[in-house]
Coordinates of C-alpha atoms and ligand atoms in Angstrom, one line a residue:
M1 CA 0.5 -0.3 -0.3
A2 CA 3.2 1.8 0.0
F3 CA 4.5 4.8 1.2
L4 CA 0.7 7.1 1.3
L5 CA -0.4 4.6 3.8
I6 CA 2.5 5.3 6.2
T7 CA 2.3 8.7 5.9
F8 CA -0.9 7.7 8.4
L9 CA 0.9 6.3 10.9
L10 CA 2.5 9.2 11.5
C11 CA 0.0 11.3 11.9
S12 CA -0.9 13.3 14.9
S13 CA -3.9 11.6 16.5
S14 CA -7.2 13.4 16.6
L15 CA -9.2 11.8 19.4
Y16 CA -11.8 14.4 20.4
L17 CA -14.0 13.1 17.5
L18 CA -13.2 9.4 18.4
F19 CA -14.3 9.6 22.0
L20 CA -17.8 11.7 20.6
L21 CA -18.5 9.1 18.2
R22 CA -17.2 5.9 19.8
N23 CA -19.3 3.1 19.0
S24 CA -22.0 5.0 18.9
Q25 CA -24.4 4.6 16.0
F26 CA -27.1 6.9 17.0
S27 CA -24.4 10.0 16.6
R28 CA -23.3 8.2 13.8
R29 CA -26.4 8.4 11.9
K30 CA -27.3 11.7 13.4
L31 CA -23.6 13.5 12.1
G32 CA -24.5 11.8 8.9
L33 CA -20.9 9.4 8.4
P34 CA -21.1 6.3 6.1
P35 CA -21.6 3.3 7.9
G36 CA -18.5 1.4 9.8
N37 CA -16.6 0.8 13.3
L38 CA -14.7 2.9 14.8
G39 CA -12.9 0.1 16.7
L40 CA -11.1 0.4 19.8
P41 CA -10.2 3.2 21.4
F42 CA -6.9 5.6 20.5
I43 CA -5.9 2.6 18.2
G44 CA -9.3 2.3 16.0
E45 CA -8.7 -0.4 13.3
T46 CA -4.9 0.6 12.9
L47 CA -4.2 -3.4 13.9
Q48 CA -6.6 -5.0 11.9
L49 CA -5.5 -2.9 8.9
I50 CA -1.8 -3.6 9.3
S51 CA -2.1 -7.3 9.9
A52 CA -4.5 -7.3 6.8
Y53 CA -1.8 -5.4 4.8
K54 CA 0.3 -8.6 6.0
T55 CA -1.0 -11.3 4.4
E56 CA -1.1 -12.4 0.3
N57 CA -4.0 -10.8 -0.3
P58 CA -3.7 -7.3 -1.2
E59 CA -7.4 -5.7 0.6
P60 CA -8.8 -7.6 2.7
F61 CA -9.4 -4.8 5.1
I62 CA -11.2 -2.8 2.5
D63 CA -12.7 -5.9 0.9
A64 CA -14.4 -7.3 4.1
R65 CA -15.8 -3.9 5.4
V66 CA -17.2 -3.0 1.5
T67 CA -18.8 -6.3 1.8
R68 CA -20.2 -5.7 4.9
F69 CA -20.9 -1.9 4.9
G70 CA -20.9 -0.7 1.5
N71 CA -18.1 1.2 -1.0
L72 CA -18.2 4.1 1.8
F73 CA -17.4 3.1 5.2
T74 CA -16.0 5.0 8.1
T75 CA -13.0 3.6 9.9
H76 CA -10.6 4.8 12.5
V77 CA -6.9 4.2 11.6
F78 CA -3.7 5.8 12.3
G79 CA -4.9 7.9 14.9
E80 CA -7.6 9.3 13.1
P81 CA -11.2 9.1 11.9
T82 CA -11.2 8.4 8.1
V83 CA -13.8 7.7 5.5
F84 CA -13.0 5.0 3.1
S85 CA -14.4 5.1 -0.4
A86 CA -14.1 2.3 -2.9
D87 CA -17.1 4.1 -5.2
S88 CA -16.0 5.7 -8.5
E89 CA -18.3 8.1 -8.6
A90 CA -16.7 9.7 -4.8
N91 CA -13.7 9.0 -5.5
R92 CA -13.8 10.8 -8.5
F93 CA -15.7 14.2 -7.0
I94 CA -12.8 13.6 -3.9
L95 CA -10.0 13.9 -6.5
Q96 CA -11.7 16.4 -9.2
N97 CA -12.3 18.9 -5.7
E98 CA -8.5 18.9 -4.4
G99 CA -8.2 22.2 -3.3
K100 CA -11.9 23.4 -3.1
L101 CA -13.6 20.8 -0.5
F102 CA -10.4 18.4 0.1
E103 CA -6.7 19.0 0.1
C104 CA -4.4 16.3 0.7
S105 CA -2.4 16.4 4.0
Y106 CA 1.0 15.4 4.9
P107 CA 2.4 14.5 8.5
S108 CA 5.3 16.9 9.1
S109 CA 7.6 13.7 9.2
I110 CA 6.8 13.0 6.0
S111 CA 7.3 16.7 4.6
N112 CA 10.8 16.6 6.7
L113 CA 12.0 14.2 4.5
L114 CA 10.4 15.7 1.1
G115 CA 11.2 19.0 1.5
K116 CA 8.5 21.7 1.9
H117 CA 9.0 22.7 -2.0
S118 CA 8.0 19.2 -3.2
L119 CA 5.2 19.2 -5.5
L120 CA 3.4 16.9 -3.0
L121 CA 3.1 19.2 -0.7
M122 CA 2.6 22.2 -2.5
K123 CA -1.2 24.1 -3.0
G124 CA -3.2 26.5 -4.8
N125 CA -2.2 28.2 -7.5
L126 CA 1.6 27.2 -7.2
H127 CA 1.0 23.7 -7.5
K128 CA -0.6 24.0 -9.9
R129 CA 1.4 26.2 -11.9
M130 CA 4.3 23.3 -10.8
H131 CA 1.5 20.6 -12.2
S132 CA 1.5 21.8 -15.0
L133 CA 5.4 22.4 -15.4
T134 CA 6.0 18.7 -14.3
M135 CA 3.3 17.0 -16.6
S136 CA 4.9 19.3 -19.8
F137 CA 8.3 17.8 -18.6
A138 CA 7.2 14.8 -18.4
N139 CA 4.6 14.3 -21.6
S140 CA 4.7 12.0 -24.8
T141 CA 6.3 14.8 -27.0
I142 CA 8.9 15.4 -24.6
I143 CA 10.0 11.5 -23.6
R144 CA 9.5 11.2 -27.8
E145 CA 12.0 13.7 -28.6
N146 CA 14.5 14.0 -25.5
L147 CA 14.3 11.3 -22.9
F148 CA 13.6 7.8 -24.8
V149 CA 17.2 7.6 -26.6
D150 CA 18.6 8.0 -23.0
I151 CA 16.1 5.1 -21.5
D152 CA 16.6 3.1 -24.2
R153 CA 20.9 3.3 -23.8
L154 CA 20.8 3.8 -20.0
V155 CA 18.3 0.6 -19.8
R156 CA 20.5 -1.5 -22.5
L157 CA 23.6 -0.5 -20.4
N158 CA 22.2 -2.2 -17.2
L159 CA 21.4 -5.1 -18.4
D160 CA 24.4 -5.8 -20.9
S161 CA 26.4 -5.8 -17.2
W162 CA 24.4 -8.9 -15.4
T163 CA 25.5 -12.2 -15.5
G164 CA 24.4 -14.8 -13.3
R165 CA 22.7 -14.4 -10.0
V166 CA 20.7 -10.1 -9.8
F167 CA 18.4 -9.2 -7.4
L168 CA 16.2 -8.4 -9.6
Q169 CA 14.7 -5.3 -7.1
D170 CA 17.5 -3.9 -7.0
E171 CA 19.1 -3.7 -10.5
A172 CA 15.6 -2.4 -11.2
K173 CA 16.5 0.2 -8.8
K174 CA 19.3 1.4 -10.2
I175 CA 18.3 1.7 -13.2
T176 CA 14.7 3.7 -12.0
F177 CA 17.7 6.0 -9.9
E178 CA 19.6 6.3 -13.1
L179 CA 17.2 7.5 -15.2
T180 CA 15.7 10.2 -13.3
V181 CA 19.3 12.2 -11.9
K182 CA 19.1 11.7 -15.8
Q183 CA 16.1 13.5 -17.0
L184 CA 16.2 15.9 -14.1
M185 CA 19.8 17.3 -14.4
S186 CA 21.3 15.7 -17.6
F187 CA 23.7 13.6 -15.6
D188 CA 24.8 9.8 -16.6
P189 CA 25.7 7.7 -14.1
G190 CA 28.9 6.9 -12.6
E191 CA 30.5 7.4 -9.1
W192 CA 28.8 10.6 -8.3
T193 CA 25.1 9.2 -9.2
E194 CA 26.0 5.7 -7.6
S195 CA 27.2 8.1 -3.9
L196 CA 24.2 9.7 -3.9
R197 CA 21.8 6.9 -4.8
K198 CA 23.4 4.8 -1.7
E199 CA 22.4 8.5 0.6
Y200 CA 18.8 8.2 -1.7
L201 CA 18.1 4.6 -0.1
L202 CA 18.9 5.7 3.4
L203 CA 16.7 8.6 3.2
I204 CA 13.7 6.4 1.5
D205 CA 14.0 3.8 4.7
G206 CA 12.5 7.0 6.5
F207 CA 9.4 7.0 4.9
F208 CA 8.7 3.5 6.1
T209 CA 9.3 3.5 10.1
L210 CA 8.2 5.3 12.9
P211 CA 10.1 9.3 13.4
L212 CA 11.5 9.3 15.7
P213 CA 14.2 11.9 15.4
F214 CA 17.5 10.5 17.0
F215 CA 20.9 9.7 15.4
F216 CA 20.8 6.2 16.1
T217 CA 17.3 5.6 14.1
T218 CA 16.4 4.8 10.5
Y219 CA 14.3 8.5 10.7
G220 CA 17.8 10.0 12.0
R221 CA 19.5 8.3 9.5
A222 CA 17.1 9.5 6.7
I223 CA 17.3 12.9 7.8
K224 CA 20.7 12.8 8.1
A225 CA 20.9 11.6 4.4
R226 CA 18.3 13.8 3.0
T227 CA 20.7 16.9 4.0
K228 CA 23.4 15.1 2.3
V229 CA 21.2 14.4 -0.9
A230 CA 20.3 18.0 -0.9
E231 CA 24.2 19.3 -0.6
A232 CA 25.1 17.7 -3.4
L233 CA 21.8 18.4 -5.7
G234 CA 22.8 21.9 -4.2
M235 CA 25.9 21.9 -5.8
I236 CA 25.1 20.6 -9.2
V237 CA 22.0 23.5 -9.2
R238 CA 24.7 26.4 -8.1
K239 CA 26.7 24.8 -10.7
R240 CA 24.2 24.9 -13.8
R241 CA 23.3 28.8 -12.2
K242 CA 27.1 29.9 -13.3
E243 CA 27.2 27.9 -16.4
I244 CA 24.3 29.7 -17.8
V245 CA 25.5 33.0 -16.0
E246 CA 28.9 32.4 -18.3
G247 CA 26.8 31.1 -21.5
D248 CA 29.0 28.2 -21.9
E249 CA 26.9 25.0 -22.5
G250 CA 24.2 26.9 -21.9
K251 CA 20.9 25.4 -21.6
K252 CA 20.1 22.1 -20.6
K253 CA 16.6 20.5 -21.5
D254 CA 16.0 19.0 -18.6
M255 CA 13.7 19.4 -15.6
L256 CA 16.5 21.6 -14.5
G257 CA 16.7 23.5 -16.9
A258 CA 13.3 24.3 -17.0
L259 CA 13.4 25.2 -13.3
L260 CA 16.5 28.1 -13.5
E261 CA 14.9 29.1 -16.6
G262 CA 11.0 29.8 -16.0
D263 CA 10.0 33.2 -14.8
G264 CA 9.9 31.4 -11.2
G265 CA 12.7 33.1 -10.0
F266 CA 12.9 30.0 -8.0
S267 CA 15.7 29.6 -4.9
D268 CA 17.9 27.1 -5.2
E269 CA 16.2 25.6 -1.8
E270 CA 13.2 25.5 -3.6
I271 CA 14.9 24.3 -7.0
V272 CA 16.9 21.2 -4.6
D273 CA 13.3 20.2 -2.8
F274 CA 11.8 19.9 -6.1
L275 CA 14.2 17.6 -7.9
L276 CA 14.5 15.8 -4.4
A277 CA 10.8 14.8 -3.9
L278 CA 10.7 14.1 -8.1
L279 CA 13.3 11.2 -7.1
V280 CA 10.7 10.3 -4.6
A281 CA 8.4 9.7 -6.5
G282 CA 9.0 7.6 -9.4
Y283 CA 11.6 5.6 -7.6
E284 CA 10.1 2.7 -5.4
T285 CA 7.0 2.8 -7.7
T286 CA 7.9 2.3 -11.1
S287 CA 10.9 -0.1 -10.0
T288 CA 8.3 -2.2 -7.9
I289 CA 6.5 -2.6 -11.3
M290 CA 9.6 -3.5 -13.3
T291 CA 10.6 -6.6 -11.1
L292 CA 6.5 -7.9 -10.1
A293 CA 5.9 -7.8 -13.7
V294 CA 9.0 -10.0 -14.6
K295 CA 7.5 -12.1 -11.4
F296 CA 4.1 -12.6 -12.7
L297 CA 5.2 -13.2 -16.2
T298 CA 7.4 -16.0 -14.8
E299 CA 4.6 -17.2 -13.0
T300 CA 2.3 -17.4 -16.4
P301 CA 4.1 -18.6 -19.0
L302 CA 1.6 -18.4 -21.3
A303 CA 1.8 -14.2 -21.3
L304 CA 5.1 -14.5 -21.3
A305 CA 5.5 -16.1 -24.5
Q306 CA 2.8 -13.7 -25.9
L307 CA 4.8 -11.2 -25.2
K308 CA 8.2 -12.5 -26.2
E309 CA 6.7 -12.9 -29.1
E310 CA 5.4 -9.1 -29.6
H311 CA 9.1 -8.0 -28.8
D312 CA 11.0 -10.4 -30.9
E313 CA 9.1 -9.6 -33.9
I314 CA 10.3 -5.8 -33.1
R315 CA 13.5 -7.0 -33.1
A316 CA 13.4 -8.6 -36.5
R317 CA 12.2 -5.4 -38.1
K318 CA 15.2 -3.7 -36.6
Q319 CA 17.7 -5.8 -38.0
D320 CA 21.1 -5.2 -36.7
S321 CA 20.0 -2.2 -34.9
E322 CA 20.3 -2.5 -31.1
T323 CA 18.3 0.8 -30.2
L324 CA 14.6 0.6 -29.6
E325 CA 12.8 4.0 -31.5
W326 CA 9.3 5.8 -30.1
S327 CA 7.4 4.4 -32.8
D328 CA 8.8 0.4 -31.6
Y329 CA 7.1 1.5 -28.2
K330 CA 4.1 2.6 -30.2
S331 CA 3.8 -1.2 -31.8
M332 CA 3.6 -2.9 -28.4
P333 CA -0.3 -3.7 -27.5
F334 CA 0.4 -6.6 -25.3
T335 CA 2.9 -5.1 -23.4
Q336 CA 0.8 -2.3 -22.6
C337 CA -2.2 -5.1 -21.2
V338 CA 0.7 -6.4 -19.4
V339 CA 1.6 -3.2 -17.7
N340 CA -1.6 -2.5 -16.9
E341 CA -2.3 -5.9 -15.2
T342 CA 0.7 -5.3 -13.5
L343 CA -0.1 -2.1 -11.7
R344 CA -4.0 -3.8 -10.9
V345 CA -2.6 -7.1 -9.5
A346 CA 0.6 -5.4 -7.9
N347 CA -1.3 -2.2 -6.2
I348 CA 1.7 -0.7 -5.0
I349 CA -0.9 2.8 -4.2
S350 CA -3.9 1.1 -3.3
G351 CA -5.6 5.2 -2.6
V352 CA -4.6 8.3 -1.5
F353 CA -5.3 10.6 1.1
R354 CA -7.3 13.7 1.5
R355 CA -8.5 15.5 3.8
A356 CA -12.3 17.1 4.3
M357 CA -11.3 21.0 4.2
T358 CA -15.2 21.7 5.3
D359 CA -18.2 19.6 6.0
V360 CA -19.1 17.8 2.4
N361 CA -21.8 16.1 1.2
L362 CA -21.1 12.9 -0.9
K363 CA -23.5 10.5 -1.7
G364 CA -26.1 11.4 1.0
Y365 CA -23.5 11.0 3.6
T366 CA -21.6 14.0 5.3
I367 CA -17.6 13.6 5.5
P368 CA -17.0 16.4 8.7
K369 CA -14.6 18.8 7.7
G370 CA -10.8 17.9 9.2
W371 CA -11.7 14.1 8.8
K372 CA -9.7 11.9 6.4
N373 CA -10.7 10.3 3.2
N374 CA -8.9 7.5 1.3
V375 CA -10.2 7.4 -2.0
G376 CA -9.5 4.2 -3.6
A377 CA -7.7 3.4 -6.4
T378 CA -7.7 -0.5 -6.7
A379 CA -10.4 -2.3 -8.9
S380 CA -13.4 -3.8 -7.1
P381 CA -17.0 -4.0 -8.1
G382 CA -17.8 -0.5 -7.4
N383 CA -14.2 0.9 -8.3
L384 CA -12.5 1.6 -11.7
F385 CA -8.5 0.8 -11.4
S386 CA -7.1 4.6 -11.1
P387 CA -3.2 3.3 -10.6
F388 CA -2.2 6.9 -11.5
G389 CA -4.9 9.0 -9.5
G390 CA -7.0 11.5 -10.7
G391 CA -7.5 15.2 -10.9
P392 CA -5.2 17.9 -10.4
R393 CA -2.7 15.5 -8.5
L394 CA -3.1 13.1 -11.7
C395 CA 0.8 11.8 -11.3
P396 CA 2.4 13.7 -13.5
G397 CA 4.7 10.3 -14.5
Y398 CA 1.9 8.3 -15.7
E399 CA 3.2 8.4 -19.5
L400 CA 7.4 7.9 -18.4
A401 CA 6.4 4.8 -16.1
R402 CA 4.8 3.1 -18.8
V403 CA 7.6 4.1 -21.8
E404 CA 10.1 3.3 -19.1
I405 CA 8.6 -0.2 -17.9
S406 CA 8.1 -1.4 -22.0
V407 CA 11.8 -0.3 -22.4
F408 CA 12.8 -2.6 -19.7
L409 CA 10.9 -4.9 -20.9
H410 CA 12.0 -5.0 -24.5
H411 CA 15.5 -5.5 -23.5
L412 CA 14.8 -8.0 -20.7
L413 CA 13.2 -10.1 -23.4
T414 CA 15.4 -10.1 -26.2
R415 CA 18.9 -10.4 -24.5
L416 CA 18.0 -12.6 -21.7
S417 CA 16.2 -15.8 -20.1
W418 CA 15.9 -16.3 -16.5
V419 CA 14.6 -18.3 -14.1
P420 CA 13.5 -17.5 -10.0
A421 CA 17.0 -18.4 -7.6
E422 CA 14.9 -18.9 -5.0
E423 CA 11.2 -18.9 -4.1
D424 CA 9.9 -15.2 -3.2
K425 CA 7.2 -14.3 -2.1
L426 CA 5.0 -11.2 -2.7
V427 CA 3.9 -8.6 0.4
F428 CA 2.0 -5.6 1.2
F429 CA 3.3 -4.3 4.2
P430 CA 4.7 -1.8 4.8
T431 CA 4.9 -1.7 0.8
T432 CA 4.5 -3.6 -1.9
R433 CA 7.3 -6.0 -2.7
T434 CA 8.8 -9.6 -2.8
L435 CA 10.7 -10.5 0.6
K436 CA 13.8 -11.5 -1.0
R437 CA 14.3 -8.7 -3.4
Y438 CA 13.2 -11.4 -6.1
P439 CA 16.6 -13.2 -7.2
I440 CA 17.0 -14.8 -10.5
N441 CA 19.4 -16.5 -12.5
V442 CA 19.9 -14.4 -15.6
Q443 CA 21.7 -16.3 -19.4
R444 CA 22.2 -14.4 -22.5
R445 CA 19.8 -15.3 -25.2
I446 CA 21.6 -16.9 -28.2
K447 CA 21.4 -13.8 -30.5
S448 CA 19.8 -16.0 -33.2
L449 CA 17.7 -13.0 -34.6
S450 CA 20.4 -9.9 -35.3
H451 CA 22.7 -12.5 -37.1
R452 CA 22.7 -12.1 -40.5
Ligands
HEM1 C1 4.5 3.0 -12.0 C2 4.5 3.8 -11.6 C3 3.7 5.3 -10.7 C4 2.4 5.2 -10.2 C5 1.8 4.2 -9.6 C6 2.4 6.1 -9.4 C7 1.2 6.7 -8.8 C8 0.9 8.0 -8.4 C9 -0.4 8.0 -7.8 C10 -1.1 7.4 -7.1 C11 0.0 9.7 -7.4 C12 -1.2 10.5 -7.0 C13 -1.0 10.7 -5.1 C14 -2.2 11.6 -5.0 O1 -3.0 12.0 -5.3 O2 -2.0 12.2 -4.0 C15 1.1 10.1 -7.8 C16 1.8 11.6 -7.4 C17 2.4 11.9 -8.4 N1 4.0 11.2 -8.9 FE1 3.3 9.0 -9.4 N2 3.8 7.3 -10.3 C18 3.9 6.8 -10.7 C19 5.5 7.3 -11.1 C20 5.9 8.1 -11.2 C21 6.9 9.2 -12.2 C22 8.1 8.3 -12.5 C23 7.3 10.2 -11.5 C24 8.0 10.6 -12.4 C25 7.8 12.2 -13.0 C26 6.0 10.5 -10.3 C27 5.9 11.7 -9.9 C28 4.9 12.0 -9.3 C29 4.7 13.1 -8.6 C30 5.4 14.6 -8.8 C31 3.4 13.1 -8.2 C32 2.8 14.2 -7.5 C33 1.9 15.2 -8.2 C34 0.6 16.1 -7.3 O3 0.9 15.7 -6.0 O4 0.6 17.2 -7.5 N3 5.3 9.5 -10.5 N4 1.6 9.0 -8.5
NAG2 C1 4.2 18.8 -24.1 O1 4.8 19.6 -23.2 C2 5.4 20.9 -24.0 C3 6.3 22.2 -23.6 O2 7.0 21.6 -22.7 C4 4.4 21.7 -25.4 O3 5.2 22.1 -26.6 C5 3.3 20.3 -26.1 O4 3.3 20.5 -26.8 C6 3.3 19.1 -24.8 N1 2.7 17.8 -25.6 C7 1.8 17.8 -25.3 C8 1.5 15.8 -26.3 O5 1.1 17.5 -24.3
NAG3 C1 -4.0 1.0 -19.8 O1 -4.9 1.6 -18.4 C2 -5.3 2.5 -19.1 C3 -5.5 3.5 -17.8 O2 -4.7 3.1 -17.1 C4 -6.2 2.8 -20.1 O3 -6.1 4.5 -20.7 C5 -5.6 2.0 -21.7 O4 -6.4 1.7 -22.4 C6 -5.2 0.7 -20.6 N1 -4.3 -0.5 -22.3 C7 -4.9 -1.2 -22.4 C8 -4.1 -1.5 -23.6 O5 -5.4 -2.1 -21.9

């Protein structure tokens, strides 16, 4: 359920309402809340939720309550009364009314790691402007014209170094990190990116633990790592500013360039926060889908065979050329089905959280001001599947992630064959991942196709 759920864990408690409402059907009805159960004092149903996510089924907590109460239900998790929604219409309403009736809210432990100038924490007009800037940095035109060449090149570079046993999850993370650093600030992988990535791994761990601010805790280490990552990024920002003033090398068409050149007049700190959060947002998500696509395919030989056929055909058309092009990406219909199905089954972000800015009427119920909402992204009878969210906070990386995963699958399937090195298991808590980082044994495929 990924870090959006974990953010909840860190929320400050607002218990006053809880006592008011504790299991009192009468007051619940009077307030017009959706049906549900607030659970025990203080902890509500938090333990049920956590133990549900520890099973192999992604949504037992939500499923059980939807069966009992319907697509909208009330609960109390991670210190806050919350209305869960598995209703497409309600979800669209909540997401579309971002900034009007609802807004996203993160606890300070998360904003300390992300930095307050990150897109995820921005609100109002500034958010609108920066969201559209990010969208136009990662839209299909930009991917086709600017980013695709490097995605193709860096994926091949990584895959060509694999031999014997590899941990797919680690390798996928390395690839997505290198791609993002390249896209954001035109840096090719090297010692610098690897040392940045080491700090970065510590930083990411901080999202999934309790925020105890001591130097020896995971959270404390994450805060320290954040300072180091921010320093490293800050150096790049200052260097690029200088280059622009001096006119040499001049304009690079990357996200950093857009931030420096735009009319925003952003400070170094703002730019660093912004870049750092983009690195966070695309990293776990995309690399987890890469890994799980391979796991699911390995367990579904028929689908794997069909996908291989699609990619071998593309290879055969390209004769001796190693590279992939945008038009090739556009001729992978079955691959897109595989990506979609992986997103659906993996359920890496099963929902996003919002807070009601005022009392809101939702499908005949009332969501009280200040209450949390979980907008379910999972497919279910009442819910369309929306892995990238929607409304003003629609994931700006949705196309980029799709392209990266597709290119990765293409080169993996046409270059390598693999078998799982060990039995591994999919788990959903605290994040969706495999327990053993999905170790596989790889072998080069005989290059009969490209021989002439
Ligand atoms: C499979 C991969 C991905 C999935 C499933 C995914 C999913 C999501 C979802 C559900 C949201 C909405 C959060 C909310 O409404 O509160 C979101 C937001 C976001 N995503 Fe992604 N994402 C993926 C990849 C990426 C990539 C590659 C990038 C890099 C550009 C990215 C950047 C962002 C940013 C910056 C936001 C915040 C948008 C805002 O608050 O305005 N994501 N993502
Ligand atoms: C993508 O963004 C660029 C500006 O960065 C814009 O010129 C182009 O029209 C956009 N393309 C699409 C498909 O939205
Ligand atoms: C994949 O899902 C997206 C929505 O996330 C949808 O627009 C697209 O048509 C789907 N593609 C296929 C091949 O099912």
